[in-house]
PDB file of C-alpha atoms and ligand atoms in Angstrom:
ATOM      1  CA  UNK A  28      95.567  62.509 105.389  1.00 68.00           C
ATOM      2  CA  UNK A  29      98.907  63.406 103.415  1.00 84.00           C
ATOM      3  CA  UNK A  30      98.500  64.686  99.973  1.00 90.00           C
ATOM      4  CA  UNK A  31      99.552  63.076  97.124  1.00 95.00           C
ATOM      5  CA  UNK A  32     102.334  64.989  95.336  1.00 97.00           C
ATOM      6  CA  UNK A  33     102.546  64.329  91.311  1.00 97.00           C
ATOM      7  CA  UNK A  34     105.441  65.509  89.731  1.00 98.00           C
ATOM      8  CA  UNK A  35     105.150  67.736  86.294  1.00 97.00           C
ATOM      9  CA  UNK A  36     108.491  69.321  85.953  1.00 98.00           C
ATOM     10  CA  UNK A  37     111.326  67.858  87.863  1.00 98.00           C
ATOM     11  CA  UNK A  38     114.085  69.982  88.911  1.00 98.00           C
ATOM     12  CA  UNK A  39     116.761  69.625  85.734  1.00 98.00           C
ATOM     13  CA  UNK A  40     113.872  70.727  83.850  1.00 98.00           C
ATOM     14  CA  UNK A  41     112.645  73.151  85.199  1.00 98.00           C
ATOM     15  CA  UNK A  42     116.564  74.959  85.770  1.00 98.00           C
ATOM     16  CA  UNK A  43     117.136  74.437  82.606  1.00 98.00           C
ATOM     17  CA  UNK A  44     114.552  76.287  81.127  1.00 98.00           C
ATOM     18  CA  UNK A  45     115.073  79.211  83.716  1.00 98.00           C
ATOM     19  CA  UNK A  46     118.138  79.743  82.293  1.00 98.00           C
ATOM     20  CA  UNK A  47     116.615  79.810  79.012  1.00 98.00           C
ATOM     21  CA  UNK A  48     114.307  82.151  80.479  1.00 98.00           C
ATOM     22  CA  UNK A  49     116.968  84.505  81.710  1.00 98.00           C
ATOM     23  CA  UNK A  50     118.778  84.439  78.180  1.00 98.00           C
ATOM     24  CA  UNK A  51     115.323  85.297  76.679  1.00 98.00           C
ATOM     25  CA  UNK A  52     115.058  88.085  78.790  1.00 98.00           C
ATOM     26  CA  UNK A  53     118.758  89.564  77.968  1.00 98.00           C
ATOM     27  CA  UNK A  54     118.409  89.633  75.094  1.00 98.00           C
ATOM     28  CA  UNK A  55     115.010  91.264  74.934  1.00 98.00           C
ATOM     29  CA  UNK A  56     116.266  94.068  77.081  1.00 98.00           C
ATOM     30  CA  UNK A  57     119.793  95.057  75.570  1.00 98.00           C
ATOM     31  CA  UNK A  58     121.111  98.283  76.046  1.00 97.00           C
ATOM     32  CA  UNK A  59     117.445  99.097  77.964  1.00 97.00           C
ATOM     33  CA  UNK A  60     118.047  99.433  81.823  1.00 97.00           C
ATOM     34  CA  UNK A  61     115.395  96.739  83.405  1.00 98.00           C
ATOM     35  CA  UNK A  62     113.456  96.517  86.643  1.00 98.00           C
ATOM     36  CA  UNK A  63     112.331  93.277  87.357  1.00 98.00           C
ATOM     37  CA  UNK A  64     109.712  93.094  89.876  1.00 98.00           C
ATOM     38  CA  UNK A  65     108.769  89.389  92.258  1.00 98.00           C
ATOM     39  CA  UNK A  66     105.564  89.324  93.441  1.00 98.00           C
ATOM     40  CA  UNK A  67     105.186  87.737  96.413  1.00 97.00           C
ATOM     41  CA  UNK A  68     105.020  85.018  97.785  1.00 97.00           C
ATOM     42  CA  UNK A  69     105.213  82.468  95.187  1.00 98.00           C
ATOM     43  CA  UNK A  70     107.788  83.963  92.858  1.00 98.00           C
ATOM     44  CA  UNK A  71     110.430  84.389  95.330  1.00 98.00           C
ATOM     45  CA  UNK A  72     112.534  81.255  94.219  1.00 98.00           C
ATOM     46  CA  UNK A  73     111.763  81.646  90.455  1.00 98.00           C
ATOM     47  CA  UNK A  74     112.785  85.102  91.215  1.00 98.00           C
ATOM     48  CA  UNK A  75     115.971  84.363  92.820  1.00 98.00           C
ATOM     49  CA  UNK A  76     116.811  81.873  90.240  1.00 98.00           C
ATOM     50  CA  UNK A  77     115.691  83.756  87.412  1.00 98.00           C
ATOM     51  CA  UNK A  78     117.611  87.247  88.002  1.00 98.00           C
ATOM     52  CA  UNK A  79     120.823  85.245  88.289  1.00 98.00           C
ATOM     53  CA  UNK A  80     120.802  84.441  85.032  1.00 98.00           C
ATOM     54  CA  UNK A  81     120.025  88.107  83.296  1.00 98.00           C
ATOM     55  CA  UNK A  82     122.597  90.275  82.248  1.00 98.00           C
ATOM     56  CA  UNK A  83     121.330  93.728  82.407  1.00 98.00           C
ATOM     57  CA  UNK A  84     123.228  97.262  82.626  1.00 96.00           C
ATOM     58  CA  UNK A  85     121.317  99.193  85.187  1.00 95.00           C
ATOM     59  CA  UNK A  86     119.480  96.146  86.615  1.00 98.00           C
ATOM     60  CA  UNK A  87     116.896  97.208  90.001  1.00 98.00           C
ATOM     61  CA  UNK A  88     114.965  94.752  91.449  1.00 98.00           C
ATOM     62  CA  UNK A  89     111.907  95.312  93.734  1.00 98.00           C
ATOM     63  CA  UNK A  90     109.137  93.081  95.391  1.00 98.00           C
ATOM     64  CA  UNK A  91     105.033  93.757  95.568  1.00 98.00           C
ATOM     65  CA  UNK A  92     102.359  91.681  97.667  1.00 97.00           C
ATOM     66  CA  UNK A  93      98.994  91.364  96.625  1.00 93.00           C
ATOM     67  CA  UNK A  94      96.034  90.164  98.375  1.00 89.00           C
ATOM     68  CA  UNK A  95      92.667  90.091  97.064  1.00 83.00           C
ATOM     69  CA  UNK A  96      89.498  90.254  99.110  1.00 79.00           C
ATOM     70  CA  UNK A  97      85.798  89.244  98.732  1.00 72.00           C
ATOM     71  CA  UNK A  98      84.102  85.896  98.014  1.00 61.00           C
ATOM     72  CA  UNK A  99      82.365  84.390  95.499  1.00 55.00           C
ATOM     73  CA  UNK A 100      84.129  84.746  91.892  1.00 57.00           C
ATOM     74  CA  UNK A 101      87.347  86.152  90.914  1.00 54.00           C
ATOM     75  CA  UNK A 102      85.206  88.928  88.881  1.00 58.00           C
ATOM     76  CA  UNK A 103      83.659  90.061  92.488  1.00 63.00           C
ATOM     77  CA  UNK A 104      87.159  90.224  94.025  1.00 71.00           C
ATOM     78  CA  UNK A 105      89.057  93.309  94.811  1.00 83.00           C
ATOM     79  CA  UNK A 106      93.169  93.386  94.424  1.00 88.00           C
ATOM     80  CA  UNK A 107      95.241  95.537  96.828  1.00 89.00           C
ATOM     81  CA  UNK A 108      98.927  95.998  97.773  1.00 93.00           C
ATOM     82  CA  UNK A 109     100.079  94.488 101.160  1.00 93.00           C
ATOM     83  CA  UNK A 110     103.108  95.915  99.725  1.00 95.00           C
ATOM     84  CA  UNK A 111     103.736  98.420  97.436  1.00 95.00           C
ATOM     85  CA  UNK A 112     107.122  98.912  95.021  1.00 96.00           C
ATOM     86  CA  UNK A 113     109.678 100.889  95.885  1.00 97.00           C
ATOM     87  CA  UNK A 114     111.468 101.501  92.683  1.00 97.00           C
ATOM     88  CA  UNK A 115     109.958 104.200  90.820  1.00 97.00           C
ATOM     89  CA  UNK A 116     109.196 103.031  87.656  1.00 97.00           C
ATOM     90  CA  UNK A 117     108.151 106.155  85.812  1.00 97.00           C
ATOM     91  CA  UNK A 118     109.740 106.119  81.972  1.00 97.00           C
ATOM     92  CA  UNK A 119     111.368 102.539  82.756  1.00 98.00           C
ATOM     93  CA  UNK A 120     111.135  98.986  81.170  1.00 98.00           C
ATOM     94  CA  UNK A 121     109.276  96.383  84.343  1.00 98.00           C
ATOM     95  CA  UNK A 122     109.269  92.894  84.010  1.00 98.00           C
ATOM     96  CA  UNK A 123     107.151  91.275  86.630  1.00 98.00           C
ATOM     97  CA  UNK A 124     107.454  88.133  87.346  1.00 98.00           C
ATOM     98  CA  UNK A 125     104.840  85.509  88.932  1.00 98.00           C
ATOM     99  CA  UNK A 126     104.807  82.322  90.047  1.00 98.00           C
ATOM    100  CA  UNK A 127     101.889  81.139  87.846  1.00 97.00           C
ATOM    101  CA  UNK A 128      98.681  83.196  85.910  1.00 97.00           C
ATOM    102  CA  UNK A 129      95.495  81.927  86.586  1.00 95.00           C
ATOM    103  CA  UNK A 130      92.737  83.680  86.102  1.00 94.00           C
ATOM    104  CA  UNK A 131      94.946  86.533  84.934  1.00 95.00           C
ATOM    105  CA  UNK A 132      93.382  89.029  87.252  1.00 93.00           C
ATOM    106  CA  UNK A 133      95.941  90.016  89.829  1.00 93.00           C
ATOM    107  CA  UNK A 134      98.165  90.305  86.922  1.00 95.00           C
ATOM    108  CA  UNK A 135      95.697  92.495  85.103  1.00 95.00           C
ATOM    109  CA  UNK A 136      95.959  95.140  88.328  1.00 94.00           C
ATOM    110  CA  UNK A 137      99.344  95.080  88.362  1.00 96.00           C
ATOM    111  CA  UNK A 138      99.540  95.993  84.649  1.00 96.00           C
ATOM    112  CA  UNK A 139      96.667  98.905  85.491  1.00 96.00           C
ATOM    113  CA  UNK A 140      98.962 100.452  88.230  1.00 96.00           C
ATOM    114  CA  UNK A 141     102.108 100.343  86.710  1.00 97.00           C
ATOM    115  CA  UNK A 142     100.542 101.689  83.669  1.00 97.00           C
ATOM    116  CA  UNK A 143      98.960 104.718  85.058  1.00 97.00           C
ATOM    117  CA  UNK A 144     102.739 105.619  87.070  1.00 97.00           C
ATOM    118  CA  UNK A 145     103.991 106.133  83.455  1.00 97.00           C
ATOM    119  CA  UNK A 146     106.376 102.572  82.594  1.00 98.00           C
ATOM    120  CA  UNK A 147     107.831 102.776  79.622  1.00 98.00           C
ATOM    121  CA  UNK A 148     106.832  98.640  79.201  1.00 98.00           C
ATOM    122  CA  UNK A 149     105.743  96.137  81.000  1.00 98.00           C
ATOM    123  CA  UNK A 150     105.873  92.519  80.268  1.00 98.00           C
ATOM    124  CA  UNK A 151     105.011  89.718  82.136  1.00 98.00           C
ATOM    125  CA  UNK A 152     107.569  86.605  83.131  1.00 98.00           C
ATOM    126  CA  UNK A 153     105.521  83.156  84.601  1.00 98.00           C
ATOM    127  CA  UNK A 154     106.973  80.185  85.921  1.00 98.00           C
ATOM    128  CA  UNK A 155     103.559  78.452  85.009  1.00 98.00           C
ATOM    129  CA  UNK A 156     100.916  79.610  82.579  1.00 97.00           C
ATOM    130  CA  UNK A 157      97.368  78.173  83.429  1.00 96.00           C
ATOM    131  CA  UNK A 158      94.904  78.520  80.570  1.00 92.00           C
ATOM    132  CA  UNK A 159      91.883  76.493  81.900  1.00 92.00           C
ATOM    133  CA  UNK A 160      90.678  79.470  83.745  1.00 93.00           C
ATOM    134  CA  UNK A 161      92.434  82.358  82.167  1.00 93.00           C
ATOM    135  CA  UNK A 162      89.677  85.433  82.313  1.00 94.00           C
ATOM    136  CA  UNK A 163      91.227  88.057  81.326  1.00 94.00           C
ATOM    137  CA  UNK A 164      92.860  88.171  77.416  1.00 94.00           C
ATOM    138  CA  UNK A 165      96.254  88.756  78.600  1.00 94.00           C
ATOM    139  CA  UNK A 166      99.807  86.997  76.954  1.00 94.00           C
ATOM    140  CA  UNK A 167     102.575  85.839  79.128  1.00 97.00           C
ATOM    141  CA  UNK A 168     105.339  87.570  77.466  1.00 98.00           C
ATOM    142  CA  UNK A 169     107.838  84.884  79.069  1.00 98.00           C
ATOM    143  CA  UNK A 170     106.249  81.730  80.163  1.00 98.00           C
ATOM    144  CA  UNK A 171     108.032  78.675  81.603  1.00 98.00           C
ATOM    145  CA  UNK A 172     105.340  75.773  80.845  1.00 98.00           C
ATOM    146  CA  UNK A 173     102.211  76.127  79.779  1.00 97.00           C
ATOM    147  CA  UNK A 174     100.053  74.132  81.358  1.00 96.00           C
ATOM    148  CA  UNK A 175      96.008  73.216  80.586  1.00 92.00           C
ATOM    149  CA  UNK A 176      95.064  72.261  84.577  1.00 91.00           C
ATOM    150  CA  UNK A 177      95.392  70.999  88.126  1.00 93.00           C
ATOM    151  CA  UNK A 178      96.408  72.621  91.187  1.00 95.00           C
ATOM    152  CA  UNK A 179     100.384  73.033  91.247  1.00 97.00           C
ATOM    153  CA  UNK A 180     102.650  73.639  94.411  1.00 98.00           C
ATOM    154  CA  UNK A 181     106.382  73.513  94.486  1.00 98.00           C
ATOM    155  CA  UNK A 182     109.146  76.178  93.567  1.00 98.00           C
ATOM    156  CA  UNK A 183     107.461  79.010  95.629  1.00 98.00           C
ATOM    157  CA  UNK A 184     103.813  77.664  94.766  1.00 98.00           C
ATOM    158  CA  UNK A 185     101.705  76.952  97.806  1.00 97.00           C
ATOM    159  CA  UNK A 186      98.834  74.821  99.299  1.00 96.00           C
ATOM    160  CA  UNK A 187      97.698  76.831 102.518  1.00 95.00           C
ATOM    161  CA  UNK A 188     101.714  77.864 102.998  1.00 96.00           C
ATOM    162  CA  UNK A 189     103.164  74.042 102.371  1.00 96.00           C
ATOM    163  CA  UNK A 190     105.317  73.042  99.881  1.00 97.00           C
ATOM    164  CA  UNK A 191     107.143  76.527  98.356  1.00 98.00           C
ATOM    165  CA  UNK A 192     110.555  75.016  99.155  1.00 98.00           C
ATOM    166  CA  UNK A 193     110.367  71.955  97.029  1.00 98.00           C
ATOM    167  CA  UNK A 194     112.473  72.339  94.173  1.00 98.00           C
ATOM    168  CA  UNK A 195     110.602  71.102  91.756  1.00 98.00           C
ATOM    169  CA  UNK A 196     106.593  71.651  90.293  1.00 98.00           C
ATOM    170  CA  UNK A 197     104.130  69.478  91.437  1.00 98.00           C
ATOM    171  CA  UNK A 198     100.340  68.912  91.145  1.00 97.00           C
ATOM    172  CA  UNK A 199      98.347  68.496  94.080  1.00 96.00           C
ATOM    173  CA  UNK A 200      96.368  65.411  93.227  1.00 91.00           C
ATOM    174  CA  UNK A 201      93.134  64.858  95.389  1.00 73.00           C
ATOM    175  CA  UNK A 202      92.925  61.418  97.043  1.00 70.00           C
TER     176      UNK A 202
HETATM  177  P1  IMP B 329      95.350  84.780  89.149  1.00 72.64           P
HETATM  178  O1  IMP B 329      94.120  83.914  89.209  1.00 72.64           O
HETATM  179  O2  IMP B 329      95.971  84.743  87.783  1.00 72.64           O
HETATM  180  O3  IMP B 329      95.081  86.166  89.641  1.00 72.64           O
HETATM  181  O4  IMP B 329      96.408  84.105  90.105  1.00 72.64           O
HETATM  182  C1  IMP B 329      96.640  84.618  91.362  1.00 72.64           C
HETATM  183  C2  IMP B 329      97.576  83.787  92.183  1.00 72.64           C
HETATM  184  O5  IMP B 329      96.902  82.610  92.612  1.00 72.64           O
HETATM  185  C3  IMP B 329      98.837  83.261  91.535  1.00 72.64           C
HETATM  186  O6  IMP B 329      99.864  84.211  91.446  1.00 72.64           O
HETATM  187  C4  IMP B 329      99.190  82.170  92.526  1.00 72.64           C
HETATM  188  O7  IMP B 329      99.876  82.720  93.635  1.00 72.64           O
HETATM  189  C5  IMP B 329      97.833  81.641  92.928  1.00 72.64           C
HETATM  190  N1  IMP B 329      97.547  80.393  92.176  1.00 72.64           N
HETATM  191  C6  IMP B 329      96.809  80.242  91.069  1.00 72.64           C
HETATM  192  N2  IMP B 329      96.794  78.946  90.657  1.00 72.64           N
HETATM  193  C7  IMP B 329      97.571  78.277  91.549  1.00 72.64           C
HETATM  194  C8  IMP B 329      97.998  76.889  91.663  1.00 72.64           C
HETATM  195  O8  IMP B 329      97.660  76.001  90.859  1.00 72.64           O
HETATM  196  N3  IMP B 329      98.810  76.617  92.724  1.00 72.64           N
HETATM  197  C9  IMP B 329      99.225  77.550  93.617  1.00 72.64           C
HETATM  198  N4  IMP B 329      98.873  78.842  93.536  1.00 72.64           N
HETATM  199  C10 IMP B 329      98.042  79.196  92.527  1.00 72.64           C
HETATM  200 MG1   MG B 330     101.258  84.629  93.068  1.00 72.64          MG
END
């Protein structure tokens, strides 16, 4: 059965306000040397996008993959690196940036971790913040859309590996 792809933010959209984004960002960070972190997978196109459009003296970029283990509820799960940084971040200003917060809890780990190597900040960039099932109290520093619901792929976003390439954000609607 093929699944049924609704569109939310097409691609002029959703450029547009990447740029914005990356303005945002700029200017948040003058004259402060900035690493910007992708967590993988899903970020990797906002990622790519997004960095092209901040102007930063000193600018390092790195990439982390999570994976979380257990069943049952997001509380019961466990977070992990598949892949660790390799920037040290240790007195610096770290944007990471994610494909969309859910829950909030793999963000919430990363924010533990990168705390307790000594950042300087660390704020969080989201193509897609998801409030319906937000756990933990945690703000989006820069967030693309907010959205309330619904299961999204497109722009790095993924249903069992499909649809990341599509450049624009689509929910998943089930038939
Ligand atoms: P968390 O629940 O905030 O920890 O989100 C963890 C990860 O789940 C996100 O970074 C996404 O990779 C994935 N995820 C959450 N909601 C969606 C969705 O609607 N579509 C695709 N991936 C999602
Ligand atoms: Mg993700």
């Amino acid at each position: 059965m093929a699944d049924i792809l609704k569109t939310v933010i097409d691609s002029e959209t959703l450029h547009a306000r990447v740029a914005e984004l990356g303005a945002e960002i700029t200017k948040r960070y003058e004259g402060k040397p900035l690493v910007v972190v992708c967590v993988l997978k899903g970020a990797f196109l906002f990622f790519a996008d997004l960095v092209r459009h901040i102007k930063n003296e000193g600018l390092e970029l790195d990439f982390v993959r999570m994976a979380s283990y257990g069943n049952g509820t997001a509380r019961g799960r466990q977070t992990i690196f598949n892949k660790d940084m390799e920037v040290d971040v240790t007195g610096k200003h770290v944007l990471l940036v994610e494909d969309i917060v859910d829950t909030g809890h793999s963000v919430e780990f990363l924010l533990e971790v990168l705390e307790k190597r000594g950042a300087e900040s660390i704020r969080i960039c989201a193509v897609i913040d998801k409030h319906e099932r937000r756990e933990v109290a945690l703000t989006v520093d820069f967030a693309g859309f907010p959205i309330q619901k619904g299961f999204i792929v497109g722009y790095g976003m993924d249903y069992a590996e499909k649809y990341r390439e599509l450049d624009a954000v689509y929910e998943l609607v089930p038939e």
